[in-house]
Coordinates of C-alpha atoms in Angstrom, one line a residue:
M1 CA 0.0 0.0 0.0
E2 CA 1.4 3.4 -1.0
K3 CA 2.2 5.6 2.0
I4 CA 0.0 8.7 2.2
K5 CA 0.7 11.6 4.5
P6 CA -1.9 14.1 5.7
K7 CA -1.2 17.8 5.6
R8 CA 0.3 19.4 8.7
L9 CA -2.0 21.0 11.2
Q10 CA -1.9 24.8 11.3
K11 CA -3.6 27.5 13.5
G12 CA -6.9 28.3 12.0
D13 CA -7.5 24.7 10.8
T14 CA -10.7 22.9 11.8
I15 CA -10.5 19.8 14.0
G16 CA -13.4 17.3 13.9
I17 CA -14.2 15.4 17.1
V18 CA -15.5 11.8 17.1
A19 CA -16.1 9.2 19.8
P20 CA -15.3 5.8 18.3
A21 CA -15.1 3.8 21.6
S22 CA -16.4 4.5 25.1
P23 CA -18.7 7.4 26.1
H24 CA -17.3 10.3 28.1
Y25 CA -18.1 10.2 31.8
N26 CA -18.5 14.0 32.2
R27 CA -19.6 16.3 29.4
S28 CA -17.3 18.9 30.8
D29 CA -14.3 16.7 29.7
I30 CA -15.3 17.4 26.1
I31 CA -16.1 21.1 26.8
R32 CA -12.7 21.6 28.4
G33 CA -11.0 19.9 25.5
I34 CA -12.8 22.1 23.0
E35 CA -11.9 25.2 24.9
T36 CA -8.2 24.2 24.9
L37 CA -8.2 23.6 21.1
E38 CA -9.8 27.0 20.6
E39 CA -7.3 28.7 22.8
W40 CA -4.6 27.1 20.6
G41 CA -6.1 28.8 17.6
F42 CA -8.2 25.9 16.0
R43 CA -11.8 25.7 15.0
V44 CA -13.7 22.7 16.3
V45 CA -16.6 20.7 14.8
V46 CA -18.2 18.0 17.1
G47 CA -19.7 14.9 15.6
E48 CA -23.4 14.7 15.9
N49 CA -23.3 11.5 18.0
V50 CA -20.4 12.3 20.3
H51 CA -22.6 12.7 23.3
N52 CA -24.6 9.5 22.7
K53 CA -24.4 6.6 25.1
H54 CA -25.3 3.0 24.2
E55 CA -24.5 0.9 27.3
Y56 CA -20.6 1.0 27.4
L57 CA -20.3 2.5 24.0
A58 CA -20.5 6.1 22.7
G59 CA -23.5 5.3 20.5
T60 CA -24.3 2.3 18.3
D61 CA -21.6 1.0 16.0
E62 CA -23.4 2.7 13.0
E63 CA -23.6 6.0 14.8
R64 CA -19.9 6.1 15.8
A65 CA -18.8 5.1 12.3
H66 CA -21.2 7.7 10.8
D67 CA -19.4 10.5 12.6
F68 CA -16.0 9.1 11.6
N69 CA -16.9 8.9 7.9
E70 CA -18.5 12.3 7.9
M71 CA -15.4 14.0 9.3
F72 CA -13.3 12.5 6.5
R73 CA -16.1 13.4 4.0
N74 CA -16.3 17.1 5.2
D75 CA -13.9 19.2 3.2
Q76 CA -14.0 21.9 5.9
V77 CA -12.4 19.5 8.5
D78 CA -8.6 19.3 8.5
A79 CA -7.9 16.8 11.2
V80 CA -9.9 14.2 13.2
F81 CA -9.4 13.8 17.0
V82 CA -11.0 11.2 19.2
T83 CA -12.5 12.0 22.6
Q84 CA -10.9 8.9 24.2
G85 CA -10.4 5.2 24.0
G86 CA -11.9 2.6 26.3
Y87 CA -13.7 -0.1 24.3
G88 CA -15.6 -0.5 21.0
S89 CA -13.5 0.8 18.1
A90 CA -13.1 -2.6 16.5
R91 CA -16.9 -3.1 16.4
M92 CA -17.3 -0.2 14.0
L93 CA -14.6 -1.1 11.5
R94 CA -17.0 -2.9 9.2
Y95 CA -18.9 0.4 8.8
I96 CA -15.8 2.6 8.0
D97 CA -15.5 3.7 4.4
F98 CA -11.8 3.2 3.9
E99 CA -11.8 4.4 0.3
L100 CA -13.2 7.7 1.6
V101 CA -10.4 7.9 4.1
R102 CA -7.8 7.1 1.4
N103 CA -9.2 9.8 -0.9
N104 CA -9.4 12.4 1.8
P105 CA -6.2 12.0 3.9
K106 CA -6.4 13.9 7.2
I107 CA -4.6 13.7 10.5
F108 CA -6.2 11.1 12.7
I109 CA -5.1 10.7 16.3
G110 CA -5.9 8.6 19.4
Y111 CA -4.5 5.6 21.3
S112 CA -5.4 2.7 23.5
D113 CA -8.6 1.1 22.0
I114 CA -8.1 3.4 19.0
T115 CA -5.3 1.0 18.0
S116 CA -7.9 -1.1 16.1
I117 CA -8.7 1.9 13.8
H118 CA -5.0 2.7 13.3
L119 CA -4.3 -0.9 12.2
A120 CA -7.2 -0.9 9.8
I121 CA -6.3 2.5 8.3
Q122 CA -2.7 1.3 7.7
K123 CA -3.9 -1.9 6.1
Y124 CA -6.6 -0.5 3.8
T125 CA -5.4 3.1 3.1
G126 CA -1.7 3.6 3.7
L127 CA -2.5 6.8 5.6
V128 CA -0.1 7.8 8.3
S129 CA -2.1 8.1 11.5
F130 CA -1.0 9.2 15.0
H131 CA -0.7 7.2 18.3
G132 CA -1.4 10.1 20.7
P133 CA -3.7 11.5 23.4
G134 CA -7.5 11.9 23.1
M135 CA -8.9 15.4 23.3
A136 CA -10.9 14.7 26.5
G137 CA -7.5 15.0 28.2
F138 CA -6.7 18.4 26.7
N139 CA -6.9 20.4 29.9
S140 CA -4.5 21.9 32.5
E141 CA -4.7 18.8 34.8
D142 CA -3.9 16.1 32.2
L143 CA -1.9 17.9 29.4
T144 CA 1.7 17.9 30.6
D145 CA 4.4 20.0 28.8
Y146 CA 5.8 16.7 27.4
R147 CA 2.5 15.6 26.0
K148 CA 1.9 19.1 24.4
E149 CA 5.5 19.3 23.0
F150 CA 5.3 15.9 21.2
L151 CA 1.7 16.5 20.1
F152 CA 2.7 19.7 18.3
K153 CA 5.9 18.2 16.9
A154 CA 4.1 15.3 15.4
L155 CA 1.1 17.2 13.9
M156 CA 2.4 20.6 13.1
E157 CA 6.0 20.2 12.0
T158 CA 7.3 18.8 8.7
E159 CA 10.6 17.9 10.2
P160 CA 11.0 14.4 11.8
I161 CA 10.3 14.3 15.6
G162 CA 13.7 12.8 16.3
E163 CA 14.4 11.2 19.6
I164 CA 11.5 10.0 21.8
R165 CA 13.3 10.9 24.9
K166 CA 12.5 10.1 28.5
A167 CA 9.9 12.4 30.0
N168 CA 11.7 12.5 33.3
E169 CA 15.4 11.9 33.8
K170 CA 14.6 9.9 36.9
K171 CA 12.9 7.3 34.7
W172 CA 14.8 4.2 33.5
I173 CA 14.9 2.7 30.0
N174 CA 15.5 -1.0 30.2
Q175 CA 17.6 -2.8 27.5
I176 CA 16.3 -6.3 26.7
N177 CA 18.6 -6.9 23.7
K178 CA 21.4 -4.7 22.2
G179 CA 21.6 -3.8 18.6
E180 CA 20.2 -1.4 16.0
A181 CA 17.2 -1.6 13.7
E182 CA 15.4 0.5 11.1
G183 CA 11.9 0.2 9.8
E184 CA 8.4 1.6 9.8
L185 CA 6.7 2.1 13.2
V186 CA 3.7 -0.2 13.8
G187 CA 1.9 -1.3 16.9
G188 CA -0.2 0.2 19.7
N189 CA -2.0 -1.4 22.6
L190 CA -1.0 -5.0 23.2
T191 CA -4.5 -6.2 23.7
L192 CA -5.8 -4.7 20.5
V193 CA -2.8 -5.7 18.5
C194 CA -3.5 -9.3 19.6
A195 CA -7.2 -8.9 18.8
S196 CA -6.3 -8.0 15.2
L197 CA -4.7 -11.5 14.5
G198 CA -6.8 -13.6 12.2
T199 CA -8.9 -10.7 11.0
P200 CA -8.6 -8.6 7.8
Y201 CA -6.9 -5.9 9.9
E202 CA -4.1 -8.1 11.2
I203 CA -0.9 -6.3 12.0
D204 CA 2.1 -6.6 9.7
T205 CA 5.4 -6.6 11.6
K206 CA 7.8 -7.9 9.0
G207 CA 10.9 -5.8 9.0
K208 CA 9.2 -3.1 11.1
I209 CA 9.7 -1.6 14.5
L210 CA 7.0 -2.9 16.7
F211 CA 5.9 -0.8 19.7
L212 CA 3.5 -2.1 22.3
E213 CA 1.9 -0.6 25.4
E214 CA -0.5 -2.0 27.9
V215 CA -2.4 -1.0 31.0
W216 CA -4.2 -2.8 33.9
S217 CA -3.1 -6.3 32.7
E218 CA -1.6 -8.8 35.1
P219 CA 1.7 -10.5 34.1
W220 CA 0.0 -13.8 33.4
N221 CA -2.4 -12.1 30.9
I222 CA 0.6 -10.3 29.2
D223 CA 2.2 -13.7 29.0
H224 CA -0.9 -15.0 27.3
M225 CA -0.8 -12.2 24.7
F226 CA 3.0 -12.5 24.0
T227 CA 2.4 -16.2 23.5
H228 CA -0.2 -15.4 20.9
L229 CA 2.1 -12.9 19.1
L230 CA 4.9 -15.5 19.2
H231 CA 2.8 -18.3 17.8
A232 CA 1.6 -15.9 15.0
G233 CA 5.2 -15.1 14.1
K234 CA 4.7 -11.4 14.8
L235 CA 7.6 -11.0 17.3
Q236 CA 10.1 -12.9 15.2
E237 CA 9.3 -10.9 12.1
A238 CA 9.9 -7.5 13.7
A239 CA 13.2 -5.7 13.1
G240 CA 13.1 -4.2 16.5
I241 CA 10.7 -4.0 19.5
V242 CA 9.9 -1.1 21.8
I243 CA 7.8 -1.7 24.9
G244 CA 6.1 1.3 26.7
E245 CA 5.9 1.8 30.5
C246 CA 2.9 -0.6 30.8
T247 CA 1.2 1.1 33.7
L248 CA -0.4 -1.0 36.5
C249 CA 0.8 -4.3 35.0
E250 CA 1.5 -6.0 38.3
P251 CA -0.4 -8.9 39.9
K252 CA -3.6 -7.6 41.6
K253 CA -2.8 -10.0 44.5
M254 CA 0.0 -12.5 45.2
D255 CA -2.2 -15.5 46.1
P256 CA -4.6 -16.0 43.1
G257 CA -4.8 -19.7 43.6
F258 CA -1.4 -20.5 42.1
H259 CA 2.2 -19.4 42.9
V260 CA 3.0 -16.1 41.2
T261 CA 6.6 -15.6 40.3
F262 CA 6.8 -13.7 37.0
S263 CA 6.9 -10.0 36.8
L264 CA 6.3 -7.9 33.7
E265 CA 10.0 -7.7 33.1
D266 CA 10.5 -11.4 33.5
I267 CA 7.9 -12.0 30.7
L268 CA 9.6 -9.5 28.4
Y269 CA 12.9 -11.2 28.9
D270 CA 11.4 -14.6 28.5
F271 CA 9.8 -13.9 25.2
I272 CA 12.0 -11.2 23.6
E273 CA 15.6 -12.0 24.7
P274 CA 15.9 -15.4 23.0
L275 CA 14.9 -13.7 19.7
G276 CA 18.0 -11.6 19.7
I277 CA 16.0 -8.7 18.2
P278 CA 17.0 -5.2 19.4
A279 CA 14.5 -4.3 22.1
I280 CA 14.0 -1.8 24.9
H281 CA 11.3 -1.2 27.6
G282 CA 10.1 1.9 29.4
L283 CA 9.5 4.7 26.9
P284 CA 6.5 7.0 27.5
I285 CA 4.3 5.7 24.7
G286 CA 1.2 4.4 26.5
H287 CA -1.1 5.0 29.4
T288 CA 1.3 7.3 31.2
E289 CA 1.2 10.8 32.6
D290 CA 3.6 11.8 29.8
L291 CA 2.7 10.4 26.4
A292 CA 4.7 10.9 23.2
T293 CA 2.7 11.2 20.0
L294 CA 4.1 8.8 17.4
P295 CA 3.3 8.9 13.7
M296 CA 2.5 5.3 12.6
G297 CA 3.8 4.0 9.3
V298 CA 6.8 6.2 9.1
N299 CA 10.5 5.2 9.3
A300 CA 12.2 5.0 12.7
Y301 CA 15.6 4.0 14.1
L302 CA 16.0 2.0 17.2
D303 CA 19.4 2.1 18.9
A304 CA 18.8 -0.5 21.6
T305 CA 22.5 -0.5 22.6
N306 CA 22.1 3.1 23.8
K307 CA 18.4 2.7 24.7
K308 CA 17.1 5.2 22.3
L309 CA 14.3 5.4 19.7
F310 CA 14.3 8.0 16.9
V311 CA 11.5 8.9 14.5
T312 CA 13.4 9.7 11.4
E313 CA 10.5 10.6 9.0
S314 CA 7.8 13.2 9.4
G315 CA 4.2 12.0 9.5
V316 CA 2.8 15.1 7.8
K317 CA 3.6 17.1 4.7

């Protein structure tokens, strides 16, 4: 699939807001996000179904997909931001008009459950999309300087982002395997990447730098998902592997009916170290206070020996 880049975001552009997954808890979360975008100099258009609630979803599958398609159809909309992740994005993939997306390339950004949409967009359109924060978190409490810096770098500058550095010098990047690798960035949330296997939207990792992040998953569950990726050949095919901080990925209790010995790091070493693939763990690319926005489908360079990841190609034009 030919790579397509959206035009860069500029002040005065119009941002369309959609809710592809879970509903927002407080309407004020959306209002605060809109006010922030407007303070930054953008216009905002809100999807007609954004405030809907259908059990644990932000509207029916058709309603959520309708808003998504309409934002790409609307010539006045320059970029499409999601409210948040949660659950449900994969349910609406069958209703997305991927030809429409391919013919109307725009910035699309989100993370967590939105991984399902990113993988489908890459598979069916070649459009570079962005693994980054949802706009419900665009407020003074949640939007750290680090988040804002990498958001603007990724969406508004035609120069490559460069190094995805640690957000805090007190943080530690763990080296699993030394070495260097180059390739396109693919990946996202571990649960959703695994859920793509065996579907038309299955992730392609061959010769690519695979990045994964996870939240609220116990080590045994992460073991299960890495086993799935290994059996599917997705770990072995990658040129390099980058694991995010993986927040709250510890056992909920130490006596769940069987003896618990593995930690998250034990599992990463157990599955990745024998492959000999350059790999690191601990970058802020997931459910963390500081979250780096990554353009997906662009070239990157992993220097695992020195525990660094560089995005070497811009995601916008």
